[in-house]
Coordinates of C-alpha atoms and ligand atoms in Angstrom, one line a residue:
M6 CA 76.3 151.6 177.8
T7 CA 80.1 150.4 179.5
I8 CA 82.8 150.2 177.4
P9 CA 85.4 147.6 178.9
T10 CA 88.9 148.7 178.8
E11 CA 92.1 147.5 179.5
P12 CA 95.9 148.0 179.4
I13 CA 98.2 145.6 177.8
G14 CA 100.9 144.7 180.2
S15 CA 104.2 146.2 180.4
I16 CA 105.1 149.3 182.7
P17 CA 108.7 151.0 182.4
R18 CA 110.8 148.8 184.9
P19 CA 112.4 151.5 187.9
L20 CA 115.5 152.6 187.0
Q21 CA 117.1 151.5 190.5
L22 CA 116.2 147.9 189.3
I23 CA 117.1 148.2 185.8
E24 CA 121.0 148.9 187.0
A25 CA 120.5 146.5 189.5
V26 CA 119.7 143.6 187.0
A27 CA 122.4 145.1 184.5
N28 CA 124.5 144.3 186.7
G29 CA 123.9 140.9 188.0
N30 CA 121.3 137.9 187.4
S31 CA 118.6 139.2 187.3
E32 CA 117.1 135.8 188.9
D33 CA 120.1 136.5 192.2
P34 CA 117.5 136.4 195.4
D35 CA 118.4 139.4 196.9
L36 CA 117.0 141.2 194.0
G37 CA 113.5 140.0 195.6
P38 CA 113.0 142.7 198.2
L39 CA 113.6 145.5 194.5
Y40 CA 111.1 143.5 192.8
E41 CA 108.3 143.1 195.4
Q42 CA 108.5 146.9 195.5
A43 CA 108.1 147.8 192.2
I44 CA 106.0 145.0 191.6
R45 CA 103.9 147.6 195.0
D46 CA 104.6 150.0 193.3
T47 CA 103.2 149.6 189.8
I48 CA 100.0 148.3 191.1
E49 CA 99.5 151.2 193.6
R50 CA 100.2 153.6 190.2
F51 CA 97.7 151.8 188.5
E52 CA 94.7 152.1 190.6
A53 CA 94.9 155.2 190.9
T54 CA 94.6 155.3 187.3
G55 CA 91.0 154.7 187.3
S56 CA 91.8 151.3 184.9
P57 CA 89.1 149.3 186.2
V58 CA 92.0 146.2 185.3
I59 CA 95.8 146.6 185.8
T60 CA 98.2 144.1 185.7
D61 CA 101.8 144.2 187.6
G62 CA 103.6 145.6 184.7
E63 CA 105.5 142.8 184.3
Q64 CA 108.0 144.4 186.5
R65 CA 109.2 140.5 186.4
K66 CA 108.9 139.4 182.7
Y67 CA 112.8 139.3 182.0
H68 CA 114.4 140.0 180.1
N69 CA 110.8 140.2 178.4
F70 CA 107.2 139.9 177.6
W71 CA 108.8 136.7 174.8
T72 CA 111.2 134.8 176.1
Y73 CA 110.3 134.9 180.4
S74 CA 109.0 131.5 180.0
V75 CA 112.2 129.7 178.7
H76 CA 115.2 132.5 180.4
A77 CA 118.1 130.5 181.3
L78 CA 116.9 127.2 180.5
P79 CA 120.2 125.6 180.1
N80 CA 118.8 123.1 177.2
T81 CA 119.2 126.7 174.9
A82 CA 121.8 128.5 173.3
P83 CA 122.0 132.7 172.4
D84 CA 121.8 132.7 168.9
G85 CA 118.0 132.7 168.1
F86 CA 116.3 134.5 166.3
K87 CA 116.3 137.4 165.7
I88 CA 113.6 140.1 165.4
P89 CA 115.2 142.9 163.3
F90 CA 113.0 147.1 164.2
A91 CA 113.4 149.9 162.4
A92 CA 115.4 152.0 164.3
G93 CA 118.3 149.6 163.2
H94 CA 118.9 147.0 166.5
T95 CA 117.8 143.9 167.0
R96 CA 116.2 141.8 169.9
R97 CA 116.9 137.9 170.4
M98 CA 115.4 135.5 171.2
P99 CA 116.6 131.7 172.9
R100 CA 118.2 128.8 170.4
L101 CA 117.0 125.2 171.0
T102 CA 119.7 123.2 171.9
N103 CA 118.3 119.6 172.8
G104 CA 114.8 118.0 174.4
P105 CA 112.4 117.8 175.9
F106 CA 111.4 121.4 175.5
R107 CA 110.0 122.7 179.4
Y108 CA 108.8 126.6 180.4
K109 CA 111.1 127.4 182.7
R110 CA 108.5 128.8 183.8
Y111 CA 104.9 130.0 183.7
A112 CA 102.9 133.4 184.2
D113 CA 100.1 133.1 186.2
G114 CA 103.2 132.5 189.5
Y115 CA 103.2 136.6 188.3
L116 CA 99.5 136.5 189.1
D117 CA 100.2 135.1 192.6
V118 CA 102.4 137.7 193.4
A119 CA 99.6 140.6 191.9
Q120 CA 96.9 139.7 194.1
R121 CA 98.5 140.2 197.4
Y122 CA 99.3 143.6 196.5
A123 CA 96.0 144.4 194.1
H124 CA 92.0 145.5 194.7
V125 CA 91.1 145.3 191.6
P126 CA 90.6 142.1 188.6
I127 CA 93.9 141.5 187.1
K128 CA 94.6 140.4 183.7
Q129 CA 97.8 138.4 182.6
A130 CA 99.5 138.3 179.6
V131 CA 101.7 135.0 178.1
I132 CA 103.6 134.5 175.4
S133 CA 101.9 132.8 172.4
P134 CA 102.7 129.1 171.3
S135 CA 104.1 130.8 166.8
A136 CA 106.4 132.7 169.0
L137 CA 108.2 130.1 170.5
S138 CA 108.0 128.1 168.1
L139 CA 110.6 130.2 166.2
M140 CA 113.3 128.8 169.2
Y141 CA 113.4 125.4 167.8
P142 CA 116.1 126.1 165.0
P143 CA 115.9 125.0 160.9
E144 CA 118.6 122.1 161.4
P145 CA 116.6 119.0 163.2
I146 CA 118.1 118.5 166.3
P147 CA 118.9 115.0 166.6
G148 CA 116.6 113.0 168.4
Y149 CA 113.8 115.2 169.5
S150 CA 112.1 115.1 165.9
R151 CA 110.3 120.2 166.1
E152 CA 106.9 117.7 166.2
Q153 CA 107.7 116.3 169.4
F154 CA 108.5 119.5 170.0
I155 CA 106.1 122.0 168.7
D156 CA 103.3 118.8 171.5
D157 CA 105.6 120.2 174.1
L158 CA 105.0 123.7 173.3
L159 CA 101.0 123.3 172.7
C160 CA 100.5 121.4 176.7
E161 CA 103.7 124.4 178.5
H162 CA 100.5 126.6 176.5
E163 CA 97.9 124.5 176.9
T164 CA 99.4 124.2 181.1
E165 CA 100.2 128.3 181.3
V166 CA 96.8 129.4 180.5
R167 CA 95.0 126.9 182.2
R168 CA 96.9 128.4 185.2
C169 CA 96.6 131.9 184.6
L170 CA 92.5 131.0 184.2
A171 CA 92.2 128.7 187.4
K172 CA 94.0 131.8 190.0
G173 CA 91.3 134.5 188.9
A174 CA 93.0 136.1 185.9
H175 CA 90.5 138.5 184.2
K176 CA 91.5 138.3 180.8
V177 CA 94.8 136.2 180.1
Q178 CA 95.7 137.6 176.4
I179 CA 98.2 136.5 173.6
D180 CA 100.6 138.9 173.0
F181 CA 101.2 138.0 169.7
T182 CA 103.0 140.7 168.2
E183 CA 104.7 138.2 166.0
G184 CA 101.5 137.2 163.3
R185 CA 102.2 141.3 161.3
L186 CA 105.9 140.1 161.6
A187 CA 105.1 137.2 160.1
M188 CA 104.2 139.2 156.7
K189 CA 107.1 141.2 156.2
I190 CA 109.4 138.2 156.8
D191 CA 107.0 136.6 154.6
P192 CA 104.0 137.7 152.2
S193 CA 103.2 134.7 151.1
G194 CA 101.2 134.0 154.2
A195 CA 102.3 130.6 154.9
L196 CA 104.5 131.9 157.6
L197 CA 101.3 133.8 159.1
N198 CA 98.9 131.1 158.4
S199 CA 101.9 128.1 160.1
F200 CA 101.6 130.6 163.3
I201 CA 97.4 130.8 163.4
D202 CA 97.3 127.5 163.3
L203 CA 99.2 126.3 165.4
N204 CA 98.1 128.6 167.8
N205 CA 94.5 127.7 166.7
L206 CA 95.7 124.0 168.4
A207 CA 96.0 124.8 171.7
L208 CA 93.3 127.1 171.3
S209 CA 90.7 124.3 170.5
R210 CA 92.2 122.5 173.8
F211 CA 89.8 125.4 175.5
S212 CA 86.2 125.3 176.4
A213 CA 83.8 128.5 174.7
D214 CA 83.5 130.4 178.2
D215 CA 87.7 130.4 178.5
R216 CA 87.6 131.8 175.1
R217 CA 85.5 134.2 176.3
R218 CA 87.7 135.0 179.1
I219 CA 90.6 134.8 176.2
G220 CA 92.5 137.3 173.7
V221 CA 94.8 138.1 171.7
H222 CA 97.1 140.3 171.4
T223 CA 98.5 142.2 167.9
C224 CA 100.9 144.9 167.4
P225 CA 103.6 145.9 165.4
G226 CA 106.5 146.0 167.7
G227 CA 107.2 148.9 170.0
D228 CA 111.3 148.8 171.7
L229 CA 113.2 152.0 172.5
D230 CA 110.6 153.7 170.7
S231 CA 110.3 151.5 166.5
T232 CA 108.1 149.0 165.2
H233 CA 109.4 146.2 163.6
S234 CA 106.3 145.4 160.9
A235 CA 104.1 148.5 161.0
D236 CA 104.9 148.9 157.2
V237 CA 103.0 145.8 156.7
D238 CA 98.8 146.5 155.4
Y239 CA 97.2 145.3 158.1
A240 CA 95.0 144.1 155.3
E241 CA 97.0 141.5 155.3
L242 CA 96.8 141.4 158.0
L243 CA 93.3 141.0 160.3
P244 CA 91.3 138.6 158.0
S245 CA 93.3 135.6 159.0
L246 CA 93.4 137.4 162.5
F247 CA 90.5 137.1 163.1
E248 CA 90.6 133.4 162.6
L249 CA 92.3 132.3 166.6
K250 CA 89.3 131.1 167.9
V251 CA 89.5 133.6 171.6
G252 CA 86.9 135.9 172.1
N253 CA 88.6 139.3 172.7
F254 CA 91.3 141.0 170.1
Y255 CA 93.2 143.8 171.5
I256 CA 94.2 145.8 168.5
A257 CA 97.3 148.7 167.5
L258 CA 95.1 151.2 166.4
A259 CA 96.4 154.7 167.9
G260 CA 99.7 155.3 166.2
E261 CA 98.3 153.2 162.9
K262 CA 98.9 155.8 159.8
D263 CA 95.5 155.7 158.4
Q264 CA 92.9 154.5 161.3
V265 CA 90.2 154.4 159.5
R266 CA 91.0 152.3 157.0
A267 CA 92.3 149.7 159.4
L268 CA 88.8 150.3 160.9
E269 CA 86.9 149.3 157.7
I270 CA 89.0 146.2 157.8
I271 CA 87.9 145.1 161.1
R272 CA 84.3 146.0 160.6
K273 CA 84.5 143.5 157.5
H274 CA 86.5 140.6 158.8
M275 CA 85.6 140.4 163.0
K276 CA 83.0 137.5 164.0
P277 CA 79.9 138.1 165.5
D278 CA 81.3 136.3 169.6
Q279 CA 84.5 138.4 169.3
T280 CA 85.6 141.9 171.2
I281 CA 87.2 144.4 169.6
F282 CA 89.2 146.3 172.2
V283 CA 91.1 148.7 170.1
G284 CA 94.3 150.3 170.6
V285 CA 93.5 154.6 172.0
I286 CA 97.3 155.4 173.3
A287 CA 99.9 155.4 170.7
T288 CA 101.5 154.2 173.9
I289 CA 106.1 155.1 171.8
D290 CA 104.7 158.6 170.9
P291 CA 106.2 160.2 173.8
H292 CA 102.8 163.1 173.8
V293 CA 100.4 162.1 176.0
E294 CA 96.8 161.7 174.7
S295 CA 94.5 164.4 176.4
A296 CA 91.2 162.5 177.6
E297 CA 89.4 164.7 174.5
E298 CA 91.6 162.7 171.6
V299 CA 90.9 159.3 173.8
R300 CA 87.5 160.3 173.5
D301 CA 87.3 161.3 169.9
R302 CA 89.8 158.1 169.0
V303 CA 86.5 155.5 170.5
L304 CA 83.8 157.9 169.5
Q305 CA 84.8 157.3 165.6
A306 CA 86.4 153.8 166.3
A307 CA 81.9 153.3 167.7
R308 CA 80.6 154.6 164.1
Y309 CA 82.5 150.8 162.9
I310 CA 82.9 148.9 165.6
P311 CA 79.0 148.4 166.7
A312 CA 78.2 148.9 170.7
G313 CA 78.5 146.0 173.2
R314 CA 81.6 144.5 171.1
L315 CA 83.7 147.3 171.4
G316 CA 86.6 148.4 174.3
T317 CA 89.8 150.1 174.3
T318 CA 93.1 149.4 175.2
D319 CA 96.3 150.6 174.8
D320 CA 97.8 150.7 171.8
C321 CA 101.2 147.9 173.1
G322 CA 102.8 147.8 176.2
F323 CA 105.3 151.0 177.6
S324 CA 108.3 148.5 177.8
P325 CA 108.2 145.1 176.1
F326 CA 111.4 145.0 176.8
S327 CA 112.5 145.4 180.2
D328 CA 115.8 147.5 179.2
D329 CA 114.2 149.3 177.7
T330 CA 113.9 153.7 179.2
T331 CA 112.3 155.5 176.1
T332 CA 108.8 155.8 178.3
S333 CA 109.0 156.9 182.2
R334 CA 106.7 155.4 184.2
D335 CA 104.9 159.1 185.0
T336 CA 104.5 159.5 181.3
A337 CA 103.5 156.0 181.0
F338 CA 101.2 155.9 184.1
A339 CA 99.3 159.5 182.3
K340 CA 98.7 158.1 179.2
I341 CA 96.6 155.2 181.3
R342 CA 94.6 158.2 183.2
A343 CA 93.5 159.4 179.7
R344 CA 92.3 156.5 178.0
V345 CA 90.6 155.5 180.8
Q346 CA 88.9 159.1 181.5
G347 CA 88.5 159.3 177.3
T348 CA 87.0 155.9 177.2
A349 CA 84.4 157.8 180.2
L350 CA 83.5 160.9 178.1
A351 CA 82.3 158.6 175.2
E352 CA 80.9 156.6 176.8
K353 CA 78.1 159.5 177.6
V354 CA 78.1 160.5 174.8
L355 CA 76.7 157.0 173.1
G356 CA 74.9 156.6 176.1
G357 CA 72.8 160.1 175.2
S358 CA 72.9 159.6 171.8
Ligands
ZN407 ZN1 101.9 145.2 171.8

């Protein structure tokens, strides 16, 4: 009996790197050695937790998981879509000012570096087409229609995912934090449905084999120990989420107020060919879970999700925004170690029964 366990993506950056970037340009070649050192150290410590699948901790995803691919594009302005967090702050994405839309960088570049240091499989997170679709302004851009933009966006996303798959990413995880947020912005569900449709347009370009290595991550957001949509009921999100044409779902659960209710919704709406990785680590809670706490969370989930289709993960990345210092690297790795050990304990219990 094996329960796969995978992280989501980000690990808090070393403080020295955060300071250096704050004082300069994140693309400054002089920062190269600092990034390299951060990636090497992250991978070493990640492997030391025993996690069978790791990431590069998104050490080079400046400034965050959402805009890394478009950061510093010349045809953007800083006054784009705002993500409002419960703590009162906002994070803002760039606005597209003219076409054509092209990524500035693809995430497989991060894989190239991580593979130089890693001894175990690496997964790669990429941002969803729906998140980047929010870059197109409400007023049409003269000479570059929304339809042209969507065509270009889908092509760029497809290219990025294919490059990550071709380079051997264990999984390619599409970050879809805006799914739950969409229900908060538009409780009618129309925005969420448009996001699902857009992402499925991209996903339908992949084979069934590819889709077994592709997954989607949902969470209520995690920045400065705060969320953007934890108050949105999973009953509003999960039935639509499971319409996405991917084989793997990474669902924040440990931080949910009512985990049993969430598991009941998952059981009711999951489809036969989907593997569900439930969050067993509450990433924005400073308490470090014990292996036994994690084991009990896995055993609870196993009452709702059949063996062979259950996996474990962290609720979210530990610092999706690169300057977030509310969680230390030590805490993040201690929590990951608990995920790995607790999942193994649960495997023993389930295997013996
Ligand atoms: Zn997340």
